Structures are given as C-alpha cells and as structure tokens.
Tab-separated table of C-alpha atoms and ligand atoms in Angstrom:
chain	number	residue	atom	x	y	z
A	186	LYS	CA	-22.938	11.954	14.615
A	187	PRO	CA	-25.424	9.755	11.628
A	188	LEU	CA	-24.017	10.542	8.419
A	189	PRO	CA	-26.174	10.852	5.422
A	190	PRO	CA	-27.651	7.863	4.080
A	191	VAL	CA	-25.729	7.515	0.223
A	192	PRO	CA	-26.793	4.393	-2.344
A	193	ILE	CA	-23.587	1.921	-1.434
A	194	PRO	CA	-21.467	0.986	-4.114
A	195	ASN	CA	-22.206	-2.925	-5.405
A	196	LEU	CA	-20.392	-5.258	-3.256
A	197	ILE	CA	-19.156	-8.435	-5.304
A	198	GLY	CA	-17.234	-10.873	-3.771
A	199	ILE	CA	-17.019	-9.848	-0.753
A	200	ASN	CA	-16.326	-13.511	0.680
A	201	GLY	CA	-15.516	-17.221	-1.036
A	202	GLY	CA	-12.889	-17.651	-3.724
A	203	ASP	CA	-12.109	-21.043	-3.109
A	204	PRO	CA	-10.198	-23.004	-5.070
A	205	GLU	CA	-10.395	-25.704	-6.553
A	206	ASP	CA	-7.288	-27.372	-6.820
A	207	ASN	CA	-6.848	-29.778	-3.505
A	208	ASP	CA	-3.254	-28.838	-3.104
A	209	ILE	CA	-4.470	-25.114	-3.939
A	210	ARG	CA	-7.078	-24.830	-0.752
A	211	LYS	CA	-3.979	-26.600	1.359
A	212	LYS	CA	-1.938	-23.691	0.686
A	213	ARG	CA	-4.541	-21.024	1.382
A	214	GLU	CA	-5.523	-22.618	4.194
A	215	LYS	CA	-2.207	-22.808	5.490
A	216	ILE	CA	-1.893	-18.570	4.857
A	217	LYS	CA	-5.522	-18.348	6.751
A	218	GLU	CA	-3.314	-20.248	10.239
A	219	MET	CA	-0.559	-17.759	9.452
A	220	MET	CA	-2.810	-15.074	10.033
A	221	LYS	CA	-4.190	-16.482	12.557
A	222	HIS	CA	-0.441	-17.514	14.181
A	223	ALA	CA	0.545	-13.013	13.509
A	224	TRP	CA	-3.012	-12.292	15.059
A	225	ASP	CA	-3.696	-14.195	18.032
A	226	ASN	CA	-0.355	-13.515	19.713
A	227	TYR	CA	-0.767	-9.946	18.639
A	228	ARG	CA	-3.975	-10.498	20.793
A	229	ILE	CA	-2.009	-11.450	23.176
A	230	TYR	CA	0.596	-10.456	23.846
A	231	GLY	CA	0.051	-6.596	21.956
A	232	TRP	CA	-2.943	-5.447	22.580
A	233	GLY	CA	-4.477	-2.127	21.802
A	234	HIS	CA	-0.489	-1.160	20.888
A	235	ASN	CA	0.185	-0.471	17.392
A	236	GLU	CA	2.708	-3.366	16.317
A	237	LEU	CA	4.162	-6.328	18.213
A	238	ARG	CA	7.713	-7.443	19.407
A	239	PRO	CA	6.880	-10.782	18.504
A	240	ILE	CA	10.549	-11.411	20.462
A	241	ALA	CA	10.291	-9.501	23.842
A	242	ARG	CA	6.468	-10.097	23.441
A	243	LYS	CA	5.114	-7.080	24.041
A	244	GLY	CA	3.561	-3.746	22.153
A	245	HIS	CA	5.589	-1.822	19.754
A	246	SER	CA	5.597	1.346	18.072
A	247	THR	CA	7.147	3.974	15.621
A	248	ASN	CA	6.837	7.586	15.430
A	249	ILE	CA	4.525	6.845	12.359
A	250	PHE	CA	1.783	6.415	14.410
A	251	GLY	CA	3.029	9.249	17.276
A	252	SER	CA	2.789	8.437	20.757
A	253	SER	CA	-0.427	6.672	21.707
A	254	GLN	CA	-1.938	3.770	21.311
A	255	MET	CA	-3.851	3.786	18.065
A	256	GLY	CA	-4.173	-0.378	18.008
A	257	ALA	CA	-2.713	0.286	14.299
A	258	THR	CA	-2.630	-3.837	13.196
A	259	ILE	CA	-6.098	-3.926	14.593
A	260	VAL	CA	-7.196	-2.012	12.065
A	261	ASP	CA	-4.751	-2.313	9.337
A	262	ALA	CA	-5.612	-6.303	9.576
A	263	LEU	CA	-9.478	-6.317	9.936
A	264	ASP	CA	-10.309	-6.898	6.123
A	265	THR	CA	-8.212	-9.444	5.725
A	266	LEU	CA	-9.325	-11.175	8.811
A	267	TYR	CA	-12.606	-11.138	7.319
A	268	ILE	CA	-12.024	-12.066	3.964
A	269	MET	CA	-10.207	-15.597	5.709
A	270	GLY	CA	-13.876	-16.079	7.474
A	271	LEU	CA	-12.326	-15.066	10.571
A	272	HIS	CA	-15.333	-13.953	12.110
A	273	ASP	CA	-14.789	-14.596	15.872
A	274	GLU	CA	-11.461	-12.431	15.637
A	275	PHE	CA	-12.961	-9.902	13.468
A	276	ARG	CA	-16.079	-9.113	16.376
A	277	ASP	CA	-13.029	-8.643	18.720
A	278	GLY	CA	-11.419	-6.001	16.783
A	279	GLN	CA	-14.599	-4.100	16.135
A	280	LYS	CA	-15.202	-4.534	19.843
A	281	TRP	CA	-11.926	-2.411	20.512
A	282	ILE	CA	-12.579	0.148	18.116
A	283	GLU	CA	-16.057	0.742	19.030
A	284	ASP	CA	-14.906	0.888	23.060
A	285	ASN	CA	-11.550	2.231	22.422
A	286	LEU	CA	-10.368	4.185	18.774
A	287	ASP	CA	-9.939	7.475	20.363
A	288	PHE	CA	-8.569	10.773	18.555
A	289	SER	CA	-9.085	13.325	20.756
A	290	VAL	CA	-5.183	12.720	21.231
A	291	ASN	CA	-2.066	14.795	22.117
A	292	SER	CA	-0.191	12.556	19.504
A	293	GLU	CA	1.743	13.658	16.308
A	294	VAL	CA	1.375	11.321	13.358
A	295	SER	CA	1.734	11.003	10.205
A	296	VAL	CA	-1.060	12.172	7.534
A	297	PHE	CA	0.041	9.327	5.143
A	298	GLU	CA	0.094	6.726	7.339
A	299	VAL	CA	-3.163	6.934	9.241
A	300	ASN	CA	-4.345	7.993	5.704
A	301	ILE	CA	-3.305	4.666	4.135
A	302	ARG	CA	-3.481	2.357	7.330
A	303	PHE	CA	-6.300	4.202	9.149
A	304	ILE	CA	-8.700	5.693	7.136
A	305	GLY	CA	-7.990	3.222	4.264
A	306	GLY	CA	-8.633	-0.056	6.749
A	307	LEU	CA	-11.566	1.228	8.321
A	308	LEU	CA	-13.358	2.190	5.074
A	309	ALA	CA	-12.256	-1.152	3.745
A	310	ALA	CA	-14.614	-2.549	6.872
A	311	TYR	CA	-16.615	-0.821	6.839
A	312	TYR	CA	-17.691	-1.703	3.079
A	313	LEU	CA	-17.256	-5.489	3.339
A	314	SER	CA	-18.801	-5.724	6.591
A	315	GLY	CA	-21.829	-2.917	6.761
A	316	GLU	CA	-20.938	-2.029	10.167
A	317	GLU	CA	-21.825	1.661	10.493
A	318	ILE	CA	-18.821	2.399	13.245
A	319	PHE	CA	-16.168	2.051	11.048
A	320	LYS	CA	-17.013	4.864	8.609
A	321	ILE	CA	-17.710	7.186	11.614
A	322	LYS	CA	-14.842	6.703	13.115
A	323	ALA	CA	-12.916	7.101	9.477
A	324	VAL	CA	-14.691	10.016	9.174
A	325	GLN	CA	-13.900	11.373	12.904
A	326	LEU	CA	-10.039	10.704	11.923
A	327	ALA	CA	-10.149	12.649	8.734
A	328	GLU	CA	-11.573	15.375	10.072
A	329	LYS	CA	-8.685	15.959	12.563
A	330	LEU	CA	-6.257	15.568	9.751
A	331	LEU	CA	-7.255	18.729	7.888
A	332	PRO	CA	-5.504	20.994	9.791
A	333	ALA	CA	-2.062	19.696	8.410
A	334	PHE	CA	-3.491	21.155	4.808
A	335	ASN	CA	-3.512	24.727	6.410
A	336	THR	CA	-0.573	25.864	4.151
A	337	PRO	CA	0.040	28.767	1.924
A	338	THR	CA	-0.530	25.798	-0.479
A	339	GLY	CA	-2.082	23.539	0.343
A	340	ILE	CA	0.555	20.329	-0.073
A	341	PRO	CA	-0.397	19.115	3.255
A	342	TRP	CA	2.450	18.595	5.532
A	343	ALA	CA	4.279	15.228	6.507
A	344	MET	CA	2.867	15.269	10.290
A	345	VAL	CA	0.062	16.826	12.375
A	346	ASN	CA	-0.821	16.941	15.959
A	347	LEU	CA	-4.190	15.092	16.563
A	348	LYS	CA	-5.225	17.865	19.523
A	349	SER	CA	-3.886	20.801	18.288
A	350	GLY	CA	-3.881	21.055	14.590
A	351	VAL	CA	0.004	21.948	14.175
A	352	GLY	CA	1.476	20.482	11.238
A	353	ARG	CA	5.368	20.030	10.130
A	354	ASN	CA	7.420	18.333	7.680
A	355	TRP	CA	9.944	15.362	8.464
A	356	GLY	CA	13.451	16.980	9.475
A	357	TRP	CA	15.168	15.148	6.640
A	358	ALA	CA	13.185	16.341	3.968
A	359	SER	CA	15.274	18.124	1.490
A	360	ALA	CA	14.559	21.795	2.962
A	361	GLY	CA	11.643	21.673	4.530
A	362	SER	CA	9.744	19.176	1.720
A	363	SER	CA	6.241	17.405	2.040
A	364	ILE	CA	7.088	13.846	0.079
A	365	LEU	CA	5.292	13.244	-3.405
A	366	ALA	CA	4.444	10.082	-2.514
A	367	GLU	CA	2.788	11.138	1.482
A	368	PHE	CA	0.912	14.275	-0.107
A	369	GLY	CA	0.013	12.177	-3.570
A	370	THR	CA	-1.770	9.068	-1.548
A	371	LEU	CA	-4.648	10.542	-0.236
A	372	HIS	CA	-6.833	10.925	-3.528
A	373	MET	CA	-8.460	7.737	-3.480
A	374	GLU	CA	-9.647	7.283	0.373
A	375	PHE	CA	-10.454	11.392	0.543
A	376	VAL	CA	-12.597	10.788	-2.619
A	377	HIS	CA	-14.733	8.135	-0.024
A	378	LEU	CA	-15.082	10.228	2.074
A	379	SER	CA	-16.944	12.756	-0.123
A	380	TYR	CA	-18.886	10.522	-1.199
A	381	LEU	CA	-19.401	8.861	2.314
A	382	THR	CA	-20.160	12.315	3.984
A	383	GLY	CA	-21.819	14.204	1.433
A	384	ASP	CA	-19.329	17.416	2.037
A	385	PRO	CA	-17.110	17.722	-0.751
A	386	VAL	CA	-14.184	18.638	1.590
A	387	TYR	CA	-11.843	16.045	1.259
A	388	TYR	CA	-13.023	15.896	-2.354
A	389	LYS	CA	-11.265	19.042	-2.868
A	390	LYS	CA	-8.003	19.134	-1.137
A	391	VAL	CA	-7.267	16.342	-3.028
A	392	MET	CA	-7.965	17.866	-6.322
A	393	HIS	CA	-6.538	21.308	-5.208
A	394	ILE	CA	-3.167	19.258	-4.783
A	395	ARG	CA	-3.335	17.317	-8.156
A	396	LYS	CA	-4.337	20.868	-10.039
A	397	LEU	CA	-1.228	22.649	-8.542
A	398	LEU	CA	0.715	19.510	-9.633
A	399	GLN	CA	-0.262	19.910	-12.940
A	400	LYS	CA	0.645	23.210	-13.446
A	401	MET	CA	3.958	23.139	-12.172
A	402	ASP	CA	7.170	22.032	-14.708
A	403	ARG	CA	8.502	18.354	-14.525
A	404	PRO	CA	12.367	17.860	-16.134
A	405	ASN	CA	12.029	15.177	-18.233
A	406	GLY	CA	8.796	15.238	-17.755
A	407	LEU	CA	9.274	13.878	-14.058
A	408	TYR	CA	7.930	14.064	-10.323
A	409	PRO	CA	10.951	14.567	-8.245
A	410	ASN	CA	10.269	13.300	-4.339
A	411	TYR	CA	10.108	16.627	-2.815
A	412	LEU	CA	8.010	19.880	-3.070
A	413	ASN	CA	8.310	22.434	-0.666
A	414	PRO	CA	4.851	23.506	0.691
A	415	ARG	CA	5.470	26.861	1.571
A	416	THR	CA	6.862	28.058	-1.499
A	417	GLY	CA	5.330	25.541	-4.540
A	418	ARG	CA	8.777	24.892	-6.079
A	419	TRP	CA	10.755	21.442	-6.114
A	420	GLY	CA	12.950	20.797	-3.619
A	421	GLN	CA	15.970	17.911	-4.387
A	422	TYR	CA	15.877	16.384	-8.278
A	423	HIS	CA	15.342	12.554	-7.189
A	424	THR	CA	12.801	10.516	-8.761
A	425	SER	CA	11.825	7.200	-7.063
A	426	VAL	CA	9.159	4.726	-8.449
A	427	GLY	CA	10.788	3.527	-4.628
A	428	GLY	CA	10.421	4.912	-1.771
A	429	LEU	CA	9.526	8.813	-1.050
A	430	GLY	CA	7.335	8.446	-4.935
A	431	ASP	CA	5.657	5.091	-5.407
A	432	SER	CA	2.502	5.380	-4.467
A	433	PHE	CA	2.062	8.479	-6.223
A	434	TYR	CA	2.258	6.950	-9.267
A	435	GLU	CA	-0.284	4.241	-8.262
A	436	TYR	CA	-3.020	6.207	-6.876
A	437	LEU	CA	-3.073	8.485	-10.636
A	438	LEU	CA	-4.145	4.712	-11.797
A	439	LYS	CA	-6.580	3.958	-9.183
A	440	ALA	CA	-7.909	7.048	-9.088
A	441	TRP	CA	-9.393	6.396	-12.585
A	442	LEU	CA	-10.094	2.782	-11.501
A	443	MET	CA	-11.685	3.761	-9.103
A	444	SER	CA	-13.787	6.409	-10.790
A	445	ASP	CA	-15.103	3.509	-13.155
A	446	LYS	CA	-12.206	4.676	-15.535
A	447	THR	CA	-14.205	8.267	-16.495
A	448	ASP	CA	-11.414	10.281	-14.116
A	449	HIS	CA	-9.365	10.901	-17.483
A	450	GLU	CA	-7.166	13.590	-16.622
A	451	ALA	CA	-5.951	10.878	-13.977
A	452	ARG	CA	-5.506	8.255	-16.645
A	453	LYS	CA	-3.638	10.958	-18.488
A	454	MET	CA	-1.226	12.070	-15.383
A	455	TYR	CA	-0.691	8.067	-15.217
A	456	ASP	CA	0.212	7.438	-18.633
A	457	ASP	CA	2.813	10.630	-19.055
A	458	ALA	CA	3.948	10.115	-15.658
A	459	ILE	CA	4.692	5.881	-16.971
A	460	GLU	CA	5.591	6.882	-19.904
A	461	ALA	CA	8.780	9.563	-19.096
A	462	ILE	CA	9.770	6.542	-16.063
A	463	GLU	CA	10.199	4.191	-18.663
A	464	LYS	CA	12.271	6.639	-20.796
A	465	HIS	CA	14.767	7.787	-17.881
A	466	LEU	CA	14.929	4.887	-15.093
A	467	ILE	CA	13.631	2.059	-16.532
A	468	LYS	CA	16.769	0.347	-18.204
A	469	LYS	CA	17.966	-3.761	-18.804
A	470	SER	CA	21.154	-5.075	-16.756
A	471	ARG	CA	23.617	-7.215	-18.492
A	472	GLY	CA	22.281	-9.922	-17.590
A	473	GLY	CA	19.136	-9.453	-18.823
A	474	LEU	CA	17.047	-8.030	-15.986
A	475	THR	CA	14.400	-4.850	-16.183
A	476	PHE	CA	15.162	-2.992	-13.472
A	477	ILE	CA	13.549	0.681	-12.229
A	478	GLY	CA	16.561	2.743	-10.924
A	479	GLU	CA	16.304	6.192	-9.341
A	480	TRP	CA	17.188	9.630	-10.948
A	481	LYS	CA	19.428	11.753	-8.576
A	482	ASN	CA	20.886	14.616	-9.248
A	483	GLY	CA	20.984	14.488	-13.758
A	484	HIS	CA	22.323	10.584	-13.244
A	485	LEU	CA	20.118	7.131	-12.546
A	486	GLU	CA	21.711	5.848	-9.660
A	487	LYS	CA	21.849	1.722	-10.556
A	488	LYS	CA	19.448	-0.040	-7.340
A	489	MET	CA	16.271	-0.988	-7.183
A	490	GLY	CA	14.184	-1.181	-3.926
A	491	HIS	CA	11.868	-3.610	-2.653
A	492	LEU	CA	9.186	-0.735	-2.415
A	493	ALA	CA	9.642	-0.307	-5.792
A	494	CYS	CA	9.025	-4.009	-6.724
A	495	PHE	CA	4.673	-2.938	-6.621
A	496	ALA	CA	5.114	-1.557	-9.372
A	497	GLY	CA	5.294	-4.507	-11.710
A	498	GLY	CA	1.796	-5.596	-10.734
A	499	MET	CA	0.567	-1.521	-11.508
A	500	PHE	CA	1.874	-1.566	-14.790
A	501	ALA	CA	-0.468	-5.062	-15.502
A	502	LEU	CA	-2.936	-3.468	-13.804
A	503	GLY	CA	-2.832	-0.129	-15.941
A	504	ALA	CA	-2.391	-2.566	-19.690
A	505	ASP	CA	-5.862	-1.642	-20.179
A	506	GLY	CA	-7.029	0.869	-21.446
A	507	SER	CA	-3.188	2.520	-22.052
A	508	ARG	CA	-2.845	5.351	-24.916
A	509	THR	CA	-1.868	3.880	-28.426
A	510	ASP	CA	-3.659	0.767	-27.380
A	511	LYS	CA	0.281	-0.666	-25.001
A	512	ALA	CA	-2.169	-3.539	-23.156
A	513	GLY	CA	0.626	-6.021	-24.054
A	514	HIS	CA	3.593	-4.045	-23.386
A	515	TYR	CA	2.632	-3.649	-20.766
A	516	LEU	CA	1.719	-6.444	-19.125
A	517	GLU	CA	5.430	-7.625	-20.012
A	518	LEU	CA	6.994	-4.816	-18.496
A	519	GLY	CA	5.148	-6.348	-15.353
A	520	ALA	CA	6.223	-9.856	-16.075
A	521	GLU	CA	9.430	-8.479	-16.540
A	522	ILE	CA	10.015	-6.449	-12.662
A	523	ALA	CA	8.345	-9.370	-11.367
A	524	ARG	CA	10.947	-12.005	-12.359
A	525	THR	CA	13.180	-9.507	-11.842
A	526	CYS	CA	12.135	-8.855	-8.191
A	527	HIS	CA	11.754	-12.715	-8.100
A	528	GLU	CA	15.596	-13.313	-8.689
A	529	SER	CA	16.344	-10.794	-6.025
A	530	TYR	CA	15.012	-12.745	-3.369
A	531	ASP	CA	16.030	-16.044	-5.031
A	532	ARG	CA	19.799	-14.520	-5.044
A	533	THR	CA	19.840	-14.530	-1.062
A	534	ALA	CA	20.334	-17.512	1.741
A	535	LEU	CA	17.229	-16.907	3.506
A	536	LYS	CA	14.729	-16.775	-0.167
A	537	LEU	CA	13.403	-13.625	0.605
A	538	GLY	CA	14.474	-10.519	-0.633
A	539	PRO	CA	17.125	-7.531	0.754
A	540	GLU	CA	15.677	-4.061	1.197
A	541	SER	CA	17.222	-2.716	-2.100
A	542	PHE	CA	19.519	-4.115	-4.077
A	543	LYS	CA	22.083	-3.336	-7.390
A	544	PHE	CA	23.217	-3.717	-10.457
A	545	ASP	CA	26.693	-2.837	-11.443
A	546	GLY	CA	29.113	-4.630	-13.098
A	547	ALA	CA	29.115	-7.827	-12.309
A	548	VAL	CA	26.833	-7.415	-9.408
A	549	GLU	CA	22.738	-8.159	-10.385
A	550	ALA	CA	19.590	-7.988	-8.011
A	551	VAL	CA	21.824	-8.242	-4.704
A	552	ALA	CA	22.126	-5.884	-2.517
A	553	VAL	CA	25.756	-4.914	-1.193
A	554	ARG	CA	26.003	-2.396	1.662
A	555	GLN	CA	25.015	-4.586	5.080
A	556	ALA	CA	22.465	-1.867	5.875
A	557	GLU	CA	20.559	-3.202	2.648
A	558	LYS	CA	19.713	-6.696	3.723
A	559	TYR	CA	17.085	-6.777	5.966
A	560	TYR	CA	13.624	-7.986	5.351
A	561	ILE	CA	11.276	-6.318	7.282
A	562	LEU	CA	7.900	-9.034	5.606
A	563	ARG	CA	7.520	-6.210	3.169
A	564	PRO	CA	4.542	-7.086	0.784
A	565	GLU	CA	5.413	-5.924	-2.798
A	566	VAL	CA	6.899	-8.351	-4.076
A	567	ILE	CA	4.142	-10.304	-3.426
A	568	GLU	CA	1.720	-7.898	-4.341
A	569	THR	CA	3.019	-8.378	-7.782
A	570	TYR	CA	2.934	-11.950	-8.077
A	571	TRP	CA	-0.595	-11.710	-7.039
A	572	TYR	CA	-1.736	-9.314	-10.112
A	573	LEU	CA	0.371	-10.770	-12.486
A	574	TRP	CA	-1.166	-14.158	-11.293
A	575	ARG	CA	-4.481	-12.451	-11.868
A	576	PHE	CA	-4.117	-11.302	-15.185
A	577	THR	CA	-2.395	-14.118	-16.595
A	578	HIS	CA	-2.954	-17.080	-14.518
A	579	ASP	CA	0.531	-18.221	-15.656
A	580	PRO	CA	1.351	-20.529	-12.859
A	581	ARG	CA	4.842	-19.384	-11.893
A	582	TYR	CA	2.905	-16.613	-9.537
A	583	ARG	CA	1.500	-19.226	-7.365
A	584	GLN	CA	5.353	-21.282	-7.221
A	585	TRP	CA	6.893	-17.974	-6.564
A	586	GLY	CA	4.455	-16.952	-4.342
A	587	TRP	CA	4.399	-19.922	-2.237
A	588	GLU	CA	8.605	-20.145	-2.379
A	589	ALA	CA	8.020	-16.590	-0.446
A	590	ALA	CA	5.333	-18.066	2.383
A	591	LEU	CA	7.895	-20.821	2.626
A	592	ALA	CA	10.819	-18.633	3.399
A	593	ILE	CA	8.327	-16.452	5.883
A	594	GLU	CA	7.355	-19.702	7.230
A	595	LYS	CA	11.053	-21.020	7.611
A	596	TYR	CA	12.922	-17.347	8.819
A	597	CYS	CA	10.592	-15.139	10.078
A	598	ARG	CA	8.085	-17.475	12.001
A	599	VAL	CA	8.906	-17.083	15.787
A	600	SER	CA	6.588	-19.062	18.877
A	601	GLY	CA	5.360	-15.042	19.101
A	602	GLY	CA	4.458	-14.272	15.495
A	603	PHE	CA	6.140	-12.881	13.066
A	604	SER	CA	9.436	-10.831	12.971
A	605	GLY	CA	11.807	-9.509	10.035
A	606	VAL	CA	15.095	-11.079	10.118
A	607	LYS	CA	18.532	-8.585	9.286
A	608	ASP	CA	20.389	-10.072	7.209
A	609	VAL	CA	18.137	-12.225	3.893
A	610	TYR	CA	22.037	-13.300	2.871
A	611	SER	CA	22.557	-15.065	6.574
A	612	SER	CA	21.524	-18.624	6.758
A	613	THR	CA	21.993	-17.940	9.984
A	614	PRO	CA	19.067	-15.166	10.589
A	615	THR	CA	18.489	-12.733	13.473
A	616	HIS	CA	15.344	-11.025	14.064
A	617	ASP	CA	14.510	-7.575	14.439
A	618	ASP	CA	11.282	-8.644	16.606
A	619	VAL	CA	8.732	-6.482	14.706
A	620	GLN	CA	5.758	-7.228	13.023
A	621	GLN	CA	5.094	-5.228	11.098
A	622	SER	CA	1.035	-4.216	11.115
A	623	PHE	CA	1.458	-4.467	7.142
A	624	PHE	CA	2.088	-7.837	7.325
A	625	LEU	CA	-1.235	-8.935	8.445
A	626	ALA	CA	-2.870	-6.289	6.027
A	627	GLU	CA	-0.844	-6.824	3.103
A	628	THR	CA	1.480	-9.286	2.880
A	629	LEU	CA	-0.855	-11.951	4.382
A	630	LYS	CA	-3.967	-10.427	2.067
A	631	TYR	CA	-1.879	-10.959	-1.074
A	632	LEU	CA	-1.038	-14.576	-0.079
A	633	TYR	CA	-4.371	-15.622	0.244
A	634	LEU	CA	-5.339	-13.843	-2.297
A	635	LEU	CA	-3.159	-15.704	-4.518
A	636	PHE	CA	-4.278	-18.733	-3.445
A	637	SER	CA	-8.356	-18.125	-4.015
A	638	SER	CA	-10.457	-18.243	-7.167
A	639	ASP	CA	-10.921	-14.227	-8.892
A	640	ASP	CA	-13.926	-14.525	-7.579
A	641	LEU	CA	-13.176	-12.959	-4.549
A	642	LEU	CA	-12.716	-9.410	-4.592
A	643	PRO	CA	-13.058	-9.261	-8.524
A	644	LEU	CA	-10.471	-6.584	-9.917
A	645	ASP	CA	-13.581	-4.709	-12.622
A	646	HIS	CA	-15.327	-4.084	-8.736
A	647	TRP	CA	-12.762	-3.335	-6.348
A	648	VAL	CA	-9.632	-1.418	-6.083
A	649	PHE	CA	-6.730	-1.995	-3.342
A	650	ASN	CA	-5.371	1.233	-1.741
A	651	THR	CA	-1.452	1.494	-1.404
A	652	GLU	CA	-1.914	-1.121	1.869
A	653	ALA	CA	-3.880	-2.996	0.021
A	654	HIS	CA	-7.733	-2.276	1.591
A	655	PRO	CA	-9.902	-2.427	-1.149
A	656	LEU	CA	-12.044	-0.162	-1.448
A	657	PRO	CA	-15.367	-0.933	-4.048
A	658	VAL	CA	-15.299	1.406	-7.752
A	659	LEU	CA	-17.359	4.313	-7.852
A	660	HIS	CA	-20.203	4.823	-9.668
A	661	LEU	CA	-19.893	8.877	-9.668
A	662	ALA	CA	-21.817	9.811	-12.967
A	663	ASN	CA	-25.198	10.748	-10.860
A	664	THR	CA	-23.208	12.329	-8.511
A	665	THR	CA	-20.613	15.357	-7.762
A	666	LEU	CA	-18.366	15.007	-5.313
A	667	SER	CA	-17.465	19.456	-5.764
A	668	GLY	CA	-20.103	20.415	-3.283
A	669	ASN	CA	-23.394	21.180	-5.417
A	670	PRO	CA	-25.730	19.779	-3.078
A	671	ALA	CA	-28.728	19.906	-5.633
A	672	VAL	CA	-26.755	17.053	-7.098
A	673	ARG	CA	-26.155	14.644	-3.737
B	918	DMJ	C1	3.399	0.000	3.073
B	918	DMJ	O1	2.750	0.259	4.356
B	918	DMJ	C2	2.460	0.418	1.973
B	918	DMJ	O2	2.654	-0.384	1.091
B	918	DMJ	C3	2.718	1.906	1.458
B	918	DMJ	O3	2.571	1.668	0.296
B	918	DMJ	C4	4.416	1.448	1.384
B	918	DMJ	N1	5.071	1.082	2.140
B	918	DMJ	C5	4.622	-0.405	3.092
B	918	DMJ	C6	4.695	-2.036	2.855
B	918	DMJ	O4	5.772	-1.964	2.399
C-alpha cells in the first residue's frame, strides 16, 4: 500500500568521495575491485541464497536468517554497491528484491539480525536511491517483526516466526533471557520506520524498552547482557562491550546523533553507561595496551573480543558532546583502543585479528584457545580505523586499514569469493568457506570510505547503523513520532 509522503531529509554526500591523491585513489579502486569479486561470485554461485560458500561455490545460510532464502547478501550489499558507483549491480539486486523478496514465509528469524541487515539495508537503499520499493519492503518486514514484542514486559523475543508471529528466545541465553545487544539495537531503524510511515507503533515499541531499562537497578552502573522478557529481571550479571552488549551502547549514542542531537535522554544514558564501563571494564595491560575486559560474576575477565574493537570508533564518535567537555579524553581513548586492536592483528602470522584475545601475564593481545583464533571477515577493527581517520586524519589509520585489506586479499580471497580463516596464527590458512554478508555491507564499505574523501557520507548528516547502513539525521523539531496526528 502507498505510504504517506514525508519530507525526505537533506541527503548530502551520497556520491563522490574521489580522493585527490593518486596512491589513495588506486587503493580505493582496489577495494572496489574486491567488492566486485565478492558480489560477482555471489551472483553466479549463491544468487538468492543468504550467503555464499566461495570454495564449494554454492549458497550458504545460518539459523539467524531462518529456513528461507531471503537474499541476505543482496540486501546487505546494496548501499555499498551504490556508493561505489556499481549501478548495474545495484539494479540487479533491486530487481531480485522486487521479484523475490517475500516475508510471508514459515520461517523463524532473528529479530536483531533481520532488523540490522534487512530493515537497515532496505532503508539505506531507499534513502540513497529514492526507490520506493525498498521503503515498502522495509515496512512489510517490520510489520512481521512486531509480534515479537508480545511478551509480558514488551522486551521482544530474540526470534520470531514470520508467518505465525510466535516468538521465543535462544536456548543458550541465561534463564530464558533476551539479549541486551539484540533488543537494544532496534532504535535507529524503528524511529525511521515511524518517521516514514507516520505510524507511531515502531517508535512506541523502542521507547518502551528504553523506559523499562531506565527504571532498572544497574549493578555498579553496568547493564547486564541478559534480561528475562517474562519477569523483567536481569539474568546473569555479565557485562560486555563486545558480543551480547556492544551495539546497545552504540545505539544510545546514535539515537542522539540521529535526532540532530535533540534526544538528550539517550545521550545521558550513553554518558552514564560509558562512565561505568570506563571505571570497571577498561584497563591498561603491563605492556601499556588499553583494553576492554568483560565483567563476569563479580570479576573482570581480561579478554577482549574482536567485536569490542568497534568501541574505538564509538568513543571517537561520542567525543563531541561528551559531559564536562571530555572530548579530548574520549578521542584519545578511541585511539588507544584502535592501537590495541591493531596490535591484535599485528601479532598474528596472517596480520588478521583473532575472534578474541587475552591480557594475561606475558600474553598480550593474543588468542590463547584454539577456538578463538579464527577471523570471519569481521569489520570492527577497520570500522574503528575509519572513524579515527575521519576525526584525526592521522595517516596511520589508512596505513593500518591498507595492511588489513592486503591481508584479506592474500589469505581470504579465493577464486570463488572471500572466505574466513580458521587460525590467524598459522601461516598456511585453512578456510571456513563462508563469505559473510557483513563483509560486503561493512568491511568493504568501511575500507572504501577510509580511502575516500570526507565529503562522501559526512558524519554530521549520516549515522551508520550497526551493520554500516547509513541513515540520514532526522530533523524532528516539527514532527512527533509518538502518534499525535495533528502534527504529522
Ligand atoms: C555485524 O552483523 C554487525 O556489525 C553486528 O553489530 C555485530 N556483528 C556483525 C559483524 O561482526
């Protein structure tokens, strides 16, 4: 059905970004070529499947996408194709979405993953291209996610069946809990959905989550990773800026940025959370590396996940507007995290970072257990390099990003696409044979932006969701999202 017309925010910097320097231009071209390689092979061997097995040369999927072929790679890659000027490929993806992307399927999907990859990807493609189909599909999908919020507390289930609307939580999550980084990473997309549809339902759902969290006790000021949606009580007292916690903090900051810095409540929650995190989780190793540990049952585990490396960029992004004018401090903290994460790459045989690394006696920024030595094409370290580059223009970030790009090219590229590797400390890598959709959505996009000039997607006009999908800043001064029809 047609959606009500709303004023489209100022879309500044959706093209261009040509660097003046010849060497940088060549590097940027190389990243675009890598994107072509990833996309073209997916196009040939995995089209319509969620992801690609680049060695077996066939489709791949995991339980987060449910049991149906939803073309996750297509949706996730669209905006990267667009900003790289790969317009034929973009149109090809658009055509597949128009003809095939259908959400009336009996399939149980992750609410979080579908929100960040599909709704985020479709909204970004809509804003960049102006093609209505993306907005319509985003709204159709969002309607299918709404039943996940039918819990006694309004904290959504982790998974929902798109057809029946029945929701449930992951079996492995503490005492039937929902996950902070999942139910806390809906705000950006849901605010845009209310903005674009004129329907306050999405806004109300995420504001309800925020209000509930505000009322809860926080041990040491920290948010635990688990919350039971039936009882409204915390599960285990684990706190992490990596997996299970990460993007909740990111979305507090980005809610404020996306509201043109008018959502002061979100900014306060971010500032309070970061203060507690700095006090209890951030430490310096003997060798002088700043790291973010994990709080588990009353003690600090000196282990940092690759996922937590995104926080370097978050601290830099949040520096401006921080309490008591601590901008310099947070920019420095972001730079220290970037350095630590670079060390985690540099101390491996492949110059690619492990999934998680320890700080224990003589061990610094190195994975110890075999199960933590893999690299699955994740973006977080490159994401942090890019934010630090934008805010400092220190050439080291482009150098570090280029080192990572070369390592990906050398060890992850195969003739059928790009694959993760199982052990970054072994000089003869074994591939995992998965080309993750976030490699096209995030890793290659951040690399491309790192070698572009700052006029491409400037950060005072665009806010990137946690899957690197850019959404424009909304100037909401004359708009209400809470359902007063007189104002819309
Ligand atoms: C992505 O889907 C998103 O960046 C998410 O926030 C965390 N995990 C992956 C990439 O590592």
